[in-house]
Short mmCIF file of C-alpha atoms in Angstrom, two decimals:
data_model
loop_
_atom_site.label_atom_id
_atom_site.label_comp_id
_atom_site.label_asym_id
_atom_site.label_seq_id
_atom_site.Cartn_x
_atom_site.Cartn_y
_atom_site.Cartn_z
CA MET A 189 15.99 -0.60 13.91
CA GLU A 190 13.99 2.61 13.76
CA MET A 191 12.83 4.19 16.98
CA ALA A 192 9.13 4.35 17.70
CA SER A 193 8.09 7.70 16.30
CA ALA A 194 6.53 10.48 18.34
CA ALA A 195 3.26 9.99 16.45
CA ARG A 196 0.51 10.35 18.99
CA THR A 197 -2.46 11.99 17.27
CA VAL A 198 -4.81 10.06 15.01
CA GLU A 199 -3.64 12.07 12.01
CA GLU A 200 0.04 11.44 12.69
CA ILE A 201 -0.48 7.73 13.18
CA PHE A 202 -2.56 7.49 10.01
CA LYS A 203 0.16 9.33 8.07
CA ASP A 204 2.70 6.78 9.34
CA TYR A 205 0.36 3.90 8.44
CA SER A 206 -0.34 5.29 4.97
CA ALA A 207 3.36 5.79 4.19
CA ARG A 208 4.31 2.27 5.30
CA ARG A 209 1.39 0.84 3.34
CA THR A 210 2.39 2.74 0.18
CA ALA A 211 5.89 1.32 0.48
CA ILE A 212 4.67 -2.26 0.80
CA VAL A 213 2.19 -1.89 -2.05
CA ARG A 214 5.03 -0.65 -4.24
CA ALA A 215 7.21 -3.61 -3.26
CA LEU A 216 4.46 -6.07 -4.18
CA THR A 217 3.42 -4.37 -7.43
CA TYR A 218 5.74 -2.00 -9.30
CA ASP A 219 8.92 -3.31 -7.67
CA VAL A 220 7.71 -6.90 -7.52
CA ASP A 221 10.52 -8.37 -9.62
CA GLU A 222 13.15 -6.76 -7.41
CA PHE A 223 11.27 -7.84 -4.28
CA TYR A 224 10.93 -11.40 -5.58
CA GLY A 225 14.65 -11.60 -6.28
CA LEU A 226 15.59 -10.37 -2.80
CA CYS A 227 13.49 -13.07 -1.12
CA ASP A 228 16.03 -15.84 -1.73
CA PRO A 229 14.94 -19.03 0.09
CA GLU A 230 18.62 -19.85 0.67
CA LYS A 231 19.02 -16.81 2.92
CA GLU A 232 18.09 -16.57 6.59
CA ASN A 233 14.69 -15.48 7.89
CA LEU A 234 13.75 -12.33 5.99
CA CYS A 235 11.05 -9.74 6.62
CA LEU A 236 9.41 -7.08 4.45
CA TYR A 237 9.45 -3.65 6.07
CA GLY A 238 7.62 -0.54 4.97
CA HIS A 239 9.16 2.66 6.32
CA PRO A 240 7.59 6.06 7.14
CA ASN A 241 9.50 7.64 4.23
CA GLU A 242 7.60 5.32 1.82
CA SER A 243 10.64 3.13 1.14
CA TRP A 244 10.58 -0.65 1.56
CA GLU A 245 13.24 -3.09 2.66
CA VAL A 246 13.74 -6.86 2.74
CA THR A 247 16.07 -7.62 5.61
CA LEU A 248 16.65 -9.67 8.75
CA PRO A 249 14.39 -9.02 11.76
CA ALA A 250 15.42 -6.68 14.55
CA GLU A 251 17.90 -8.09 17.04
CA GLU A 252 16.33 -6.32 20.02
CA VAL A 253 14.10 -8.46 22.21
CA PRO A 254 11.45 -7.29 22.57
CA PRO A 255 11.59 -5.08 19.45
CA GLU A 256 10.80 -1.38 19.67
CA LEU A 257 7.96 -1.84 17.17
CA PRO A 258 5.91 -4.92 16.24
CA GLU A 259 7.78 -7.03 13.69
CA PRO A 260 6.44 -8.18 10.30
CA ALA A 261 6.06 -11.85 9.37
CA LEU A 262 9.33 -13.74 9.71
CA GLY A 263 10.79 -15.95 6.95
CA ILE A 264 8.64 -14.83 4.01
CA ASN A 265 11.44 -16.01 1.69
CA PHE A 266 11.22 -19.70 2.67
CA ALA A 267 7.88 -20.33 0.95
CA ARG A 268 8.72 -18.41 -2.23
CA ASP A 269 9.70 -21.33 -4.46
CA GLY A 270 7.21 -23.76 -2.98
CA MET A 271 4.13 -21.77 -3.97
CA ASN A 272 2.57 -20.26 -7.05
CA ARG A 273 4.01 -16.74 -7.39
CA LYS A 274 0.64 -14.99 -7.13
CA ASP A 275 -0.37 -17.08 -4.14
CA TRP A 276 2.91 -16.32 -2.41
CA LEU A 277 2.57 -12.58 -3.03
CA SER A 278 -1.00 -12.72 -1.72
CA LEU A 279 0.21 -14.44 1.43
CA VAL A 280 2.88 -11.80 1.97
CA ALA A 281 0.21 -9.13 1.41
CA VAL A 282 -2.07 -10.61 4.09
CA HIS A 283 0.77 -10.75 6.62
CA SER A 284 1.75 -7.20 5.69
CA ASP A 285 -1.79 -5.95 6.33
CA SER A 286 -1.68 -7.52 9.78
CA TRP A 287 1.70 -5.93 10.49
CA LEU A 288 0.56 -2.48 9.36
CA ILE A 289 -2.43 -2.60 11.68
CA SER A 290 -0.34 -3.83 14.59
CA VAL A 291 2.17 -0.99 14.18
CA ALA A 292 -0.61 1.60 13.94
CA PHE A 293 -2.31 0.41 17.10
CA TYR A 294 1.01 0.09 18.90
CA LEU A 295 1.66 3.76 18.17
CA GLY A 296 -1.91 4.52 19.17
CA ALA A 297 -1.74 2.79 22.55
CA ARG A 298 -2.60 6.03 24.33
CA LEU A 299 -5.59 6.86 22.14
CA ASN A 300 -9.03 6.78 23.69
CA ARG A 301 -11.93 4.70 22.43
CA ASN A 302 -13.29 7.29 20.02
CA GLU A 303 -9.83 8.08 18.65
CA ARG A 304 -9.12 4.40 18.02
CA LYS A 305 -12.43 4.09 16.22
CA ARG A 306 -11.61 7.11 14.04
CA LEU A 307 -8.13 5.79 13.28
CA TYR A 308 -9.46 2.42 12.16
CA SER A 309 -12.15 4.11 10.07
CA MET A 310 -9.49 6.16 8.25
CA MET A 311 -7.38 3.05 7.69
CA ASN A 312 -10.40 1.09 6.51
CA ASP A 313 -11.15 3.70 3.84
CA LEU A 314 -8.02 2.51 2.02
CA PRO A 315 -8.06 -0.86 0.27
CA THR A 316 -5.91 -3.46 1.99
CA VAL A 317 -2.57 -4.48 0.53
CA PHE A 318 -4.17 -7.85 -0.20
CA GLU A 319 -6.97 -6.18 -2.18
CA VAL A 320 -4.47 -4.17 -4.23
CA VAL A 321 -2.19 -7.14 -4.93
CA THR A 322 -5.06 -9.42 -5.93
CA GLU A 323 -6.81 -6.56 -7.80
CA ARG A 324 -9.92 -6.88 -5.70
CA LYS A 325 -11.94 -3.76 -5.07
CA PRO A 326 -13.14 -3.19 -1.51
CA VAL A 327 -16.88 -3.09 -0.90
CA LYS A 328 -17.94 0.45 -0.11
CA ASP A 329 -20.98 2.69 -0.36
CA LYS A 330 -22.03 3.43 -3.90
CA PRO A 331 -21.00 6.97 -4.90
CA SER A 332 -23.72 9.46 -5.67
CA MET A 333 -24.27 10.71 -9.18
CA ASP A 334 -22.69 14.03 -8.21
CA SER A 335 -19.55 12.50 -6.72
CA GLY A 336 -19.17 10.14 -9.67
CA SER A 337 -19.49 12.97 -12.15
CA LYS A 338 -17.04 15.11 -10.21
CA SER A 339 -14.53 12.27 -10.12
CA ARG A 340 -14.59 11.66 -13.82
CA GLY A 341 -14.76 15.38 -14.57
CA SER A 342 -11.56 16.02 -12.67
CA THR A 343 -9.63 13.15 -14.22
CA LYS A 344 -11.03 13.90 -17.65
CA ARG A 345 -9.19 17.22 -17.69
CA SER A 346 -5.85 15.43 -17.37
CA ILE A 347 -6.28 13.97 -20.87
CA GLU A 348 -8.17 16.87 -22.37
CA GLY A 349 -5.82 17.07 -25.34
CA GLN A 350 -6.45 13.44 -26.24
CA ALA A 351 -10.20 13.84 -25.89
CA LYS A 352 -10.22 16.80 -28.27
CA SER A 353 -8.23 14.95 -30.91
CA ASN A 354 -10.14 11.70 -30.53
CA PRO A 355 -13.96 12.06 -30.38
CA LYS A 356 -14.35 8.37 -29.58
CA VAL A 357 -12.25 8.71 -26.46
CA ALA A 358 -14.21 11.79 -25.47
CA ASP A 359 -17.47 9.86 -25.82
CA GLU A 360 -16.13 7.05 -23.67
CA ILE A 361 -15.12 9.53 -20.98
CA PHE A 362 -18.56 11.12 -20.90
CA GLU A 363 -20.15 7.70 -20.70
CA GLU A 364 -18.04 7.05 -17.63
CA ASP A 365 -19.35 10.30 -16.17
CA GLU A 366 -22.76 8.70 -16.00
CA ASP A 367 -21.64 5.52 -14.29
CA GLU A 368 -22.64 6.18 -10.70
CA HIS A 369 -21.45 2.76 -9.54
CA SER A 370 -17.86 3.13 -10.73
CA GLU A 371 -15.01 2.90 -8.23
CA THR A 372 -11.63 4.45 -8.90
CA LEU A 373 -8.46 3.23 -7.18
CA CYS A 374 -4.96 4.59 -7.69
CA GLY A 375 -2.88 2.10 -9.70
CA SER A 376 0.17 2.99 -7.61
CA CYS A 377 -0.84 3.23 -3.95
CA GLY A 378 -4.33 1.68 -4.20
CA GLY A 379 -5.95 4.69 -2.54
CA ASN A 380 -9.55 5.68 -3.23
CA TYR A 381 -10.48 8.65 -5.37
CA ASN A 382 -10.45 12.03 -3.62
CA ALA A 383 -11.95 14.99 -5.42
CA ASP A 384 -9.38 17.30 -3.83
CA GLU A 385 -6.46 15.50 -5.50
CA PHE A 386 -5.22 15.57 -9.09
CA TRP A 387 -5.48 12.27 -11.00
CA ILE A 388 -4.27 11.16 -14.42
CA GLY A 389 -5.22 8.11 -16.51
CA CYS A 390 -2.82 5.86 -18.42
CA ASP A 391 -3.77 5.63 -22.11
CA VAL A 392 -2.25 2.14 -22.38
CA CYS A 393 -3.52 0.14 -19.39
CA GLU A 394 -6.39 2.59 -18.64
CA ARG A 395 -5.64 2.67 -14.93
CA TRP A 396 -5.86 5.91 -12.93
CA PHE A 397 -3.15 7.36 -10.70
CA HIS A 398 -2.68 10.13 -8.15
CA GLY A 399 -0.59 12.76 -9.92
CA LYS A 400 1.76 12.79 -6.93
CA CYS A 401 2.28 9.00 -7.15
CA VAL A 402 3.54 9.23 -10.75
CA LYS A 403 5.06 12.70 -10.37
CA ILE A 404 2.72 14.41 -12.83
CA THR A 405 1.34 17.88 -12.09
CA PRO A 406 -1.78 19.39 -13.71
CA ALA A 407 0.45 21.80 -15.64
CA LYS A 408 2.66 19.00 -16.91
CA ALA A 409 -0.38 16.92 -17.89
CA GLU A 410 -1.56 19.66 -20.24
CA SER A 411 1.49 19.08 -22.45
CA ILE A 412 1.15 15.27 -22.54
CA LYS A 413 -0.71 13.98 -25.59
CA GLN A 414 -0.63 10.33 -24.55
CA TYR A 415 0.25 9.41 -20.98
CA LYS A 416 1.94 6.09 -20.17
CA CYS A 417 2.25 5.07 -16.53
CA PRO A 418 5.67 3.94 -15.20
CA SER A 419 4.73 0.28 -15.56
CA CYS A 420 3.62 0.59 -19.20
CA SER A 421 6.63 2.76 -20.06
CA LEU A 422 8.92 0.09 -18.62
CA LYS A 423 7.19 -2.66 -20.59
CA ARG A 424 7.49 -0.70 -23.84
CA GLY A 425 11.17 -0.11 -23.14
CA ARG A 426 11.82 -3.84 -22.82
CA GLN A 427 10.19 -4.68 -26.15
#
């Protein structure tokens, strides 16, 4: 069982929350087959943990009573075979969202009212695990024309080579520039678009990703003629 971290500031607690959330999102999306297999209904009560190093783990609950940190939902494996797979994953996602919030506010017990409000606001800017798993986009303020253009302009550069060689693709990209109501979420962690971060689009599934989530740098992107995200690359490899 991991010790309660020394996270005390809003920023430190949010970093812990974000890392745990990224881990759980990965377990329920990219690593879903592995996660599904680990949740054997024949085993004892199992829990899904997201750790601060962005790794996830399906294991038995902590033996300490009371635990040093709030515990995730117990026995997620028991309902696996009795429910539709998507419904079961959605249920695990909802419980995981609740656990993530409980851990964050446990670590933030000493925060004052304004700090708690700021922490929740930062957390609320990210889509919930449930929204990512069910592919629902969170309701948020419509981006301005400037912010929308900047978003698409930044990501457009990551597939500049493709746009030059394919006028049709280039036209589609510029049409997207003008869509002020578009919302971009990372296909890996589910995070919202940030103009200060590098993004790259998959040419197969057309989803967008933080460069850091798929380990692609701007320099590396320049040499990629057609980018395939990890999920699409894996699917092609199985064919």
